[in-house]
PDB file of C-alpha atoms and ligand atoms in Angstrom:
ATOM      1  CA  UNK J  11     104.544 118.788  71.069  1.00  0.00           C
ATOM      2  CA  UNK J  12     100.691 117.871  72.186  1.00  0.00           C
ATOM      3  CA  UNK J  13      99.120 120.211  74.369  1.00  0.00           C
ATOM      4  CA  UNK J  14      97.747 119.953  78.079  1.00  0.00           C
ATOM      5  CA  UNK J  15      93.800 118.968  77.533  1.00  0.00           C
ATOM      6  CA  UNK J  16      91.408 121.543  77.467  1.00  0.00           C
ATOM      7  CA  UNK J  17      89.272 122.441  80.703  1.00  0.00           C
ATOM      8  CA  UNK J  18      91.690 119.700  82.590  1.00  0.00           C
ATOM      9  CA  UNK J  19      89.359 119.624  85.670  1.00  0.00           C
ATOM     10  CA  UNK J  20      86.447 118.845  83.576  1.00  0.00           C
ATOM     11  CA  UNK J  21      87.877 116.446  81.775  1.00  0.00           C
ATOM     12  CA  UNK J  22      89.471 114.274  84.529  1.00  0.00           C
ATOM     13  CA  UNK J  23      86.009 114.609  86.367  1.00  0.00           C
ATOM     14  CA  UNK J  24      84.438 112.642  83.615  1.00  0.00           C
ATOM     15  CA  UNK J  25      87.037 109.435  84.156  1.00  0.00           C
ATOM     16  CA  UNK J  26      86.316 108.746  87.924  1.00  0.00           C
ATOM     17  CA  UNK J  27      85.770 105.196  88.230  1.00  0.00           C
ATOM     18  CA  UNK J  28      82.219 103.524  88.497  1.00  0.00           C
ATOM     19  CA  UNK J  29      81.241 102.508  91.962  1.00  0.00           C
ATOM     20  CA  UNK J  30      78.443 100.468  93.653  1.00  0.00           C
ATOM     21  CA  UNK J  31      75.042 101.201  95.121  1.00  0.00           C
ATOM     22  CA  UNK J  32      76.611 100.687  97.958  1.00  0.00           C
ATOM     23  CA  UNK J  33      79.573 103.287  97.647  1.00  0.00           C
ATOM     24  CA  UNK J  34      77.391 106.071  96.382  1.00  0.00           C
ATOM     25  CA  UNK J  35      75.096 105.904  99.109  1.00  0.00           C
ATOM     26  CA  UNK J  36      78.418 106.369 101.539  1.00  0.00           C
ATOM     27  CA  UNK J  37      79.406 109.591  99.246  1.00  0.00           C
ATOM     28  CA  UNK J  38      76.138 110.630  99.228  1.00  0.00           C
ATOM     29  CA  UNK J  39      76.129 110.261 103.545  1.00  0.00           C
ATOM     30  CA  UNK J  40      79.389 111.419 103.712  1.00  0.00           C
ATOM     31  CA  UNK J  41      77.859 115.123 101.926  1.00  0.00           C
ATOM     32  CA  UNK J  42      74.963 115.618 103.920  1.00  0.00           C
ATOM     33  CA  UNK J  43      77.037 114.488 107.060  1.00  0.00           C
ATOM     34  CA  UNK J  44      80.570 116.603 106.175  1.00  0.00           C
ATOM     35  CA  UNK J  45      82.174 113.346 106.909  1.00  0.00           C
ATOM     36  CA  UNK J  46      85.701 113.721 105.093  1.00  0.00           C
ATOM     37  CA  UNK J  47      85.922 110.859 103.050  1.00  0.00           C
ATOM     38  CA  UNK J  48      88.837 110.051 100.265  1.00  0.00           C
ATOM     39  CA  UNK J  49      86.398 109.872  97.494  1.00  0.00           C
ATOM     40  CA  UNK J  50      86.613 107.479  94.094  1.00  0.00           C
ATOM     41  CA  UNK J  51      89.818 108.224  93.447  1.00  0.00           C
ATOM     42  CA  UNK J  52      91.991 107.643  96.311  1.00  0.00           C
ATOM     43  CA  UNK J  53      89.516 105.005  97.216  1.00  0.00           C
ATOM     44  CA  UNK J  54      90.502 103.057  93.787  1.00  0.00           C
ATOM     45  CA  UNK J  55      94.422 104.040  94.250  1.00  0.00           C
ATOM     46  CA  UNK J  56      94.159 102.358  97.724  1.00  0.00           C
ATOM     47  CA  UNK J  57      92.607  98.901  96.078  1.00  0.00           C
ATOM     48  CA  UNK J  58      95.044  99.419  93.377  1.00  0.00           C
ATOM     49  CA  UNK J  59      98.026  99.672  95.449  1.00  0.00           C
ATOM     50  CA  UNK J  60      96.871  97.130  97.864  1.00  0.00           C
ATOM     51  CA  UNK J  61      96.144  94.608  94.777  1.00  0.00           C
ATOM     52  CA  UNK J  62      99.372  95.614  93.239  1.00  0.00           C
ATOM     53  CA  UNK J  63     101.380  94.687  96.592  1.00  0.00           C
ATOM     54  CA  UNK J  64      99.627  91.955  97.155  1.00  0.00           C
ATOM     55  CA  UNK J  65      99.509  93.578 100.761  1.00  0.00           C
ATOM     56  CA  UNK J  66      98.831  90.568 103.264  1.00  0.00           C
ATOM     57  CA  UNK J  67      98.416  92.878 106.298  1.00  0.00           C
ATOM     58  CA  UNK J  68      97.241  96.264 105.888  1.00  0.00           C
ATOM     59  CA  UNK J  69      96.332  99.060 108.527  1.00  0.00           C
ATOM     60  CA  UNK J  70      94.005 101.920 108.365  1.00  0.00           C
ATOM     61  CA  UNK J  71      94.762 104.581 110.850  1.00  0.00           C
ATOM     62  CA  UNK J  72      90.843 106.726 110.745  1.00  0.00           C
ATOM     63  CA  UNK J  73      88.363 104.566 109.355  1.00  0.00           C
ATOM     64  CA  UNK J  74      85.062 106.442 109.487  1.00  0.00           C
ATOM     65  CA  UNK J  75      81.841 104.993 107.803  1.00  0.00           C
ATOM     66  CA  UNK J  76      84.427 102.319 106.134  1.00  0.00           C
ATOM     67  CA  UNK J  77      84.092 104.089 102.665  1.00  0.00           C
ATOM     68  CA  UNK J  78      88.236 103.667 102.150  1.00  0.00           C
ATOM     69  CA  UNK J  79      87.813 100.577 104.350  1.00  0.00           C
ATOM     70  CA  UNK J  80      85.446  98.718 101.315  1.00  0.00           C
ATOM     71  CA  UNK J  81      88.562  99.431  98.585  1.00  0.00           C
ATOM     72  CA  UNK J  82      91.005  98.057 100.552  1.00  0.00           C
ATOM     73  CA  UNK J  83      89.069  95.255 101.989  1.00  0.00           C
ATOM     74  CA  UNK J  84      87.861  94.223  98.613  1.00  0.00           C
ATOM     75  CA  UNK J  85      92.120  94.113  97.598  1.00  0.00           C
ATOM     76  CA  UNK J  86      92.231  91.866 100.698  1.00  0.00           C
ATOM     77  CA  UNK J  87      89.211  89.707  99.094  1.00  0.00           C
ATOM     78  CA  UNK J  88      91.351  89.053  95.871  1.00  0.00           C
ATOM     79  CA  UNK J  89      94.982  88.529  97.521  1.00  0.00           C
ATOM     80  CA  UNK J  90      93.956  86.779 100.828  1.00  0.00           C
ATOM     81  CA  UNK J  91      95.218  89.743 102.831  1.00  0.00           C
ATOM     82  CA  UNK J  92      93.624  91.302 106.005  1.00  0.00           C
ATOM     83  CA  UNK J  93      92.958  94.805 106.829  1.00  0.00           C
ATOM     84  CA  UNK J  94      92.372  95.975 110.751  1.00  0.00           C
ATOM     85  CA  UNK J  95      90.912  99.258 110.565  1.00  0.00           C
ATOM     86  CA  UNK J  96      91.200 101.437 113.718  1.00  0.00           C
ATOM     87  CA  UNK J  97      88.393 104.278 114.751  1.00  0.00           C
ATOM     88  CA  UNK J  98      88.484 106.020 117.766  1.00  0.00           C
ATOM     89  CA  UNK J  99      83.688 107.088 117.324  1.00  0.00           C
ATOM     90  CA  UNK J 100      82.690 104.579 118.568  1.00  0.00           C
ATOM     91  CA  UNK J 101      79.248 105.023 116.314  1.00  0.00           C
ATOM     92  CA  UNK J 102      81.162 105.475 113.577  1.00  0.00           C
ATOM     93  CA  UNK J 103      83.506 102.322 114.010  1.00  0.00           C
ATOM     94  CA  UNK J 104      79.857 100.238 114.244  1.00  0.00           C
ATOM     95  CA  UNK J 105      78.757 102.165 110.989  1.00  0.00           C
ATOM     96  CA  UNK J 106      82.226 100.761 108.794  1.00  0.00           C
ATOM     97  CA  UNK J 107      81.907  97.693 110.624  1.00  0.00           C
ATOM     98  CA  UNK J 108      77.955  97.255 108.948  1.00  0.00           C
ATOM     99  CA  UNK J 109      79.039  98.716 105.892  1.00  0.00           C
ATOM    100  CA  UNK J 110      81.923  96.651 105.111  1.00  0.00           C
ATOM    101  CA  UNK J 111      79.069  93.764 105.817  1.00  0.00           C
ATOM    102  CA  UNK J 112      76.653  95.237 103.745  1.00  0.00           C
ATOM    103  CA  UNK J 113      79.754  95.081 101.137  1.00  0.00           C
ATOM    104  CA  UNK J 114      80.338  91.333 101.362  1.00  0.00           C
ATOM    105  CA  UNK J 115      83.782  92.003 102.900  1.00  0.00           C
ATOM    106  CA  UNK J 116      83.526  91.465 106.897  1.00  0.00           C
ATOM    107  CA  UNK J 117      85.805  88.202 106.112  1.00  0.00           C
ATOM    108  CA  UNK J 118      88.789  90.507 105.356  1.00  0.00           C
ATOM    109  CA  UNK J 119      88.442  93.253 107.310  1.00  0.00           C
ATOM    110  CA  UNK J 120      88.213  93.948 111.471  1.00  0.00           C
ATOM    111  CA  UNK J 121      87.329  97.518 112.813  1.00  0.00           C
ATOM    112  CA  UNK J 122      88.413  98.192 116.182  1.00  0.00           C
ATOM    113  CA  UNK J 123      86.833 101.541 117.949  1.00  0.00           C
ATOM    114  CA  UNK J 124      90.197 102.145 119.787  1.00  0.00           C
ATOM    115  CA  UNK J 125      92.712 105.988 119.326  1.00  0.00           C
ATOM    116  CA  UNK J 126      94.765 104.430 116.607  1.00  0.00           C
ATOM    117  CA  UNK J 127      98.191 106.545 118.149  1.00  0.00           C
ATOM    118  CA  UNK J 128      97.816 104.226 121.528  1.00  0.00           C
ATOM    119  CA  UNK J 129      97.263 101.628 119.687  1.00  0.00           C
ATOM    120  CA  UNK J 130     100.071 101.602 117.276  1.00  0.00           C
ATOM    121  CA  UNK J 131     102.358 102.863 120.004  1.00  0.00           C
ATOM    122  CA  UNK J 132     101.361 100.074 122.179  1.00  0.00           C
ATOM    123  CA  UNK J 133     101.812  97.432 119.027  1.00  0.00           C
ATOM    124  CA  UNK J 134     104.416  95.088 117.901  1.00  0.00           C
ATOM    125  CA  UNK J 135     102.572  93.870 114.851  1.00  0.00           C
ATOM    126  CA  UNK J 136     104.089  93.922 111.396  1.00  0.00           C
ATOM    127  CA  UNK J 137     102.513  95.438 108.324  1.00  0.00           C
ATOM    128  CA  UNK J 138     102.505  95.898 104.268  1.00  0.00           C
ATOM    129  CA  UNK J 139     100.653  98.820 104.259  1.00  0.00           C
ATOM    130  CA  UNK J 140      99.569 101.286 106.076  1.00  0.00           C
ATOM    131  CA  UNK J 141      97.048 104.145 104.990  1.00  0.00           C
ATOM    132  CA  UNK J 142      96.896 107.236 107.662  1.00  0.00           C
ATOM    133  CA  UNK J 143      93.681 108.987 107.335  1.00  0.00           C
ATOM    134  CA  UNK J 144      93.572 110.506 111.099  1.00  0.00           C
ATOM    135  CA  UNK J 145      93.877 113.967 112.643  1.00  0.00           C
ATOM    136  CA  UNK J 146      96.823 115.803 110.892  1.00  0.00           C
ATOM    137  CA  UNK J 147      98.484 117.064 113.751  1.00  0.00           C
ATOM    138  CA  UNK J 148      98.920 113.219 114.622  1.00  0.00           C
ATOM    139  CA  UNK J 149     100.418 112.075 111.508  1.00  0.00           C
ATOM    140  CA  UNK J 150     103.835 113.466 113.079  1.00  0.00           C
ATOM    141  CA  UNK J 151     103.592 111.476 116.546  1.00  0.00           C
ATOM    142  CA  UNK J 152     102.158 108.303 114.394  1.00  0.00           C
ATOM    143  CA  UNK J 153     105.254 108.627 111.920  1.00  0.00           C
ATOM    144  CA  UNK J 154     107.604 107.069 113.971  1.00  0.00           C
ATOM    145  CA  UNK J 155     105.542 104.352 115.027  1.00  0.00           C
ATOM    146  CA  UNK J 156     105.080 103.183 111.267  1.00  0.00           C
ATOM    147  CA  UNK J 157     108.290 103.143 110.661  1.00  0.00           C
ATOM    148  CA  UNK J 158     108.362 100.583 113.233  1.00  0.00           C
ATOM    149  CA  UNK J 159     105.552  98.709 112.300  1.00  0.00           C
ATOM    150  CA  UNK J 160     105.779  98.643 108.789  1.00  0.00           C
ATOM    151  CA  UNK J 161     108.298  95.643 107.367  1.00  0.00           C
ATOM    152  CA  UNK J 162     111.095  97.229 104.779  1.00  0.00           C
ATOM    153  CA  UNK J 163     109.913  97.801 101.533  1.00  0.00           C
ATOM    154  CA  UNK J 164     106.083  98.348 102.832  1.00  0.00           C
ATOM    155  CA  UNK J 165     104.104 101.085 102.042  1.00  0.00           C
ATOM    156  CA  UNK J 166     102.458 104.096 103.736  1.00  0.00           C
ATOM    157  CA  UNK J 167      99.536 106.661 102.139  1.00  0.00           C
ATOM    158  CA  UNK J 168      99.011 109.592 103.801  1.00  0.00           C
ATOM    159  CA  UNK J 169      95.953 111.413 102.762  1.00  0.00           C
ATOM    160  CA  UNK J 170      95.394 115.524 103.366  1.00  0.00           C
ATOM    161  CA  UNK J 171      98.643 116.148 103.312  1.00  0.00           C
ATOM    162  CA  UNK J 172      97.817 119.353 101.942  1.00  0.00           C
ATOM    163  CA  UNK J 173      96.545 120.569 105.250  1.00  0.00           C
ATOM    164  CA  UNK J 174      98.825 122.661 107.541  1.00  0.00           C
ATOM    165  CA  UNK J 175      98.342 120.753 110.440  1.00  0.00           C
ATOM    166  CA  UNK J 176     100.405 117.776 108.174  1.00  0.00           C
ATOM    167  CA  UNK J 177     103.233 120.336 107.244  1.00  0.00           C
ATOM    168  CA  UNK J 178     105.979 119.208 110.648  1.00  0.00           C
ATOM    169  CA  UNK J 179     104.848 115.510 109.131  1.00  0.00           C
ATOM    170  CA  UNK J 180     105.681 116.594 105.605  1.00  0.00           C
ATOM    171  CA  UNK J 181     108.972 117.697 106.677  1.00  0.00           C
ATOM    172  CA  UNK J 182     110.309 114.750 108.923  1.00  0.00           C
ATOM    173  CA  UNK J 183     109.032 112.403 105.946  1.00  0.00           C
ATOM    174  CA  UNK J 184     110.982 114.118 102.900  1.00  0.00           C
ATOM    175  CA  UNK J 185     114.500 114.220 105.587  1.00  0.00           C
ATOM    176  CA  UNK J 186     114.252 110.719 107.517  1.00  0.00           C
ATOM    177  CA  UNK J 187     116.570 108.467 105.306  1.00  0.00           C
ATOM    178  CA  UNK J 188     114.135 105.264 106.967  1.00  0.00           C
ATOM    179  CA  UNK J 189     111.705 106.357 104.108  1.00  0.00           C
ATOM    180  CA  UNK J 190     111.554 107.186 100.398  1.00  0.00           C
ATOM    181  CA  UNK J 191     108.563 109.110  99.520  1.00  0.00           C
ATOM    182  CA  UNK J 192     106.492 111.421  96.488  1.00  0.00           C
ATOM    183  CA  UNK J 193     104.469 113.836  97.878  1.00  0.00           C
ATOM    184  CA  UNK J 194     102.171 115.022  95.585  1.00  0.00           C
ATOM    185  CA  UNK J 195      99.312 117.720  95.060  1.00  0.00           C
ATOM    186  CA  UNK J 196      96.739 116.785  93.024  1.00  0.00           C
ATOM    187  CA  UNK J 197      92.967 117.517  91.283  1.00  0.00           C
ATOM    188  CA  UNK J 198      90.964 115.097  93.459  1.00  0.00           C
ATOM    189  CA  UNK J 199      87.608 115.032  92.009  1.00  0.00           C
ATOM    190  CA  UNK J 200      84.473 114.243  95.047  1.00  0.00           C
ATOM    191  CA  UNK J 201      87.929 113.899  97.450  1.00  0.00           C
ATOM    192  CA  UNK J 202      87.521 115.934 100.752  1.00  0.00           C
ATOM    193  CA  UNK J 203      88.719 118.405  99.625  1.00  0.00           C
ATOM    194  CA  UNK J 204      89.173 117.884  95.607  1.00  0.00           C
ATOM    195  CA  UNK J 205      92.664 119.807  95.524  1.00  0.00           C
ATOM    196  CA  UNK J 206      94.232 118.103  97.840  1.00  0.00           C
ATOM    197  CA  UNK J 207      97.991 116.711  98.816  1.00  0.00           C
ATOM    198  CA  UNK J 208      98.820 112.781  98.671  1.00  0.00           C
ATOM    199  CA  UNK J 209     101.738 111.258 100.466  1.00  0.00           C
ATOM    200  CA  UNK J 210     102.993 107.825  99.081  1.00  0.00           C
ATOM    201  CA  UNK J 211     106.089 106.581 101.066  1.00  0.00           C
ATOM    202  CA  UNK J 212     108.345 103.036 100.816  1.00  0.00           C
ATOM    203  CA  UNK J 213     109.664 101.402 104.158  1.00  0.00           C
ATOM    204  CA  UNK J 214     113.820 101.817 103.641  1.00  0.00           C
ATOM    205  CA  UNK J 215     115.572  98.601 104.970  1.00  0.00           C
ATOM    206  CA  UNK J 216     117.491  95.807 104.917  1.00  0.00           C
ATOM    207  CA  UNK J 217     116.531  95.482 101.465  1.00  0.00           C
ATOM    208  CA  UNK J 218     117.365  98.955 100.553  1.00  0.00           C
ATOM    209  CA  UNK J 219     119.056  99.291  97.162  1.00  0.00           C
ATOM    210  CA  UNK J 220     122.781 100.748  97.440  1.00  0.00           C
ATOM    211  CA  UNK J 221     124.497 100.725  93.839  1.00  0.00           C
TER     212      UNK J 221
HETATM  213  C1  LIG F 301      89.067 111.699 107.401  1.00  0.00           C
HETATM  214  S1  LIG F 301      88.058 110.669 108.361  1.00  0.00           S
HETATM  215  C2  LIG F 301      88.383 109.063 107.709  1.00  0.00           C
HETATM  216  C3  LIG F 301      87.754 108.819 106.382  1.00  0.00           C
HETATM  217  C4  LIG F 301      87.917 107.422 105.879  1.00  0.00           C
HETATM  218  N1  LIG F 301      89.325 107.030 105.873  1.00  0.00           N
HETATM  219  C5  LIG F 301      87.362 107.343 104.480  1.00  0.00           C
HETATM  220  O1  LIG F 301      87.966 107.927 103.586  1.00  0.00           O
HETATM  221  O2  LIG F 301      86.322 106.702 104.280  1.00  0.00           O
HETATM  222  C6  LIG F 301      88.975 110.606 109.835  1.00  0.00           C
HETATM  223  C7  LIG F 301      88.411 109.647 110.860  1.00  0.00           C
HETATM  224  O3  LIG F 301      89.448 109.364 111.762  1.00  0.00           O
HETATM  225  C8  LIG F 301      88.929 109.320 113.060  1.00  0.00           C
HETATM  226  N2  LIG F 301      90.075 109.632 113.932  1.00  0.00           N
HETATM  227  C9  LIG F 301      90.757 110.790 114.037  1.00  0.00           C
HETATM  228  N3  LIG F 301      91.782 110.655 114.895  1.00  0.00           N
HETATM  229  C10 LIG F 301      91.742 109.372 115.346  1.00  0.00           C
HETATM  230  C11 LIG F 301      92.523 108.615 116.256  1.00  0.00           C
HETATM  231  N4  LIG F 301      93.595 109.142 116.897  1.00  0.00           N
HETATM  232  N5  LIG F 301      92.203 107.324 116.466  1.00  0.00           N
HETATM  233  C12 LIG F 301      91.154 106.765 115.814  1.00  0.00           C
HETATM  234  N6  LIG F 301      90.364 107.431 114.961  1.00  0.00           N
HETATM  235  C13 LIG F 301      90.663 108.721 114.723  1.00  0.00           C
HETATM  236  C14 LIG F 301      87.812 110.349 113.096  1.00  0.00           C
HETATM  237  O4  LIG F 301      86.857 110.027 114.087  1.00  0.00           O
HETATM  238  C15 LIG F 301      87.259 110.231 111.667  1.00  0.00           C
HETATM  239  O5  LIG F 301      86.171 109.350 111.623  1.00  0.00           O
END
């Protein structure tokens, strides 16, 4: 049987995707700053899941300088979908807003400097996706309110969920029969932090499959 490849971290470190001008210059920010951004890799999964899906709505719950915001807004670009993206600094909700200009991609995307847990409480609006990227001792009290918001057979990302603060989340996820979901821990190479835990989860419903 093949082996596991040598030096593994190394390796996998040398096949993060390319990225723009525009994106390194966000990384580069985002070190100098501490700002916890996903990185190249969860950035591309996000555009590939959202191109994949052909997500027409999509929600980001912690938006920051708009780094994630760019890869999911540039899915939108391709599928015709919309992403509102929802930032509670109200500098940093003007910094995604000018970078996702600076992008090419204000078309497809709105950021709103509003707490993203009132406002998803206080919503009625359906979604294909939904990528939670907020405090981690809110992704339990925001759980429920996805599961509302989010049409059957829609999709929620959950970033950090290696983090204690995301463990009671974790746990309601993996035994609420309204979800199906992978939670996995990964090598997450120029992710905040790079070994990290990644929560992918599928909207149960009407269309649920019961052979
Ligand atoms: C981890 S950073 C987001 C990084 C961004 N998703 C990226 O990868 O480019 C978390 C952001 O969520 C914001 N935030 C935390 N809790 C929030 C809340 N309840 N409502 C809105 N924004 C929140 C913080 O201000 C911070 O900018």
């Amino acid at each position: 049987m093949s082996e596991i490849i040598a030096h593994p971290e190394t390796y996998f470190r040398n096949l993060v995707p390319e990225r723009s001008d525009l994106l390194l210059a966000l990384e580069e920010e985002a070190r100098r700053e501490d700002i916890p951004i996903v990185g190249p890799l969860v950035g591309e999964l996000l555009y590939i899941l959202a191109r994949a899906t052909g997500a027409q709505k999509i929600l980001e719950l912690g938006t920051a300088t708009g780094y994630s915001a760019i890869f999911l807004a540039q899915a939108c670009a391709e599928t015709g979908g919309r992403l509102t993206a929802l930032e509670w600094d109200d500098a940093m909700a003007r910094r995604a807003a000018a970078n996702l200009e600076k992008a090419g991609l204000s078309a497809w995307a709105d950021v709103k400097c509003v707490n993203a847990l009132e406002t998803i409480a206080a919503s009625t609006e359906h979604f294909d996706f939904i990528f939670m990227d907020i405090e981690k001792e809110d992704y339990l009290p925001a759980l429920a309110h996805c599961a509302r918001l989010l049409r059957p057979g829609g999709l929620l990302l959950a970033d950090n969920v290696a983090f204690a603060d995301a463990a009671p989340f974790n746990r309601a996820l993996h035994e609420d029969p309204a979800w199906r979901e992978v939670s996995l821990f990964a090598f997450l190479p120029e992710h905040s932090p790079e070994h990290d835990g990644l929560c992918l989860a599928v909207r149960m419903g009407a269309d649920t499959f019961k052979g």
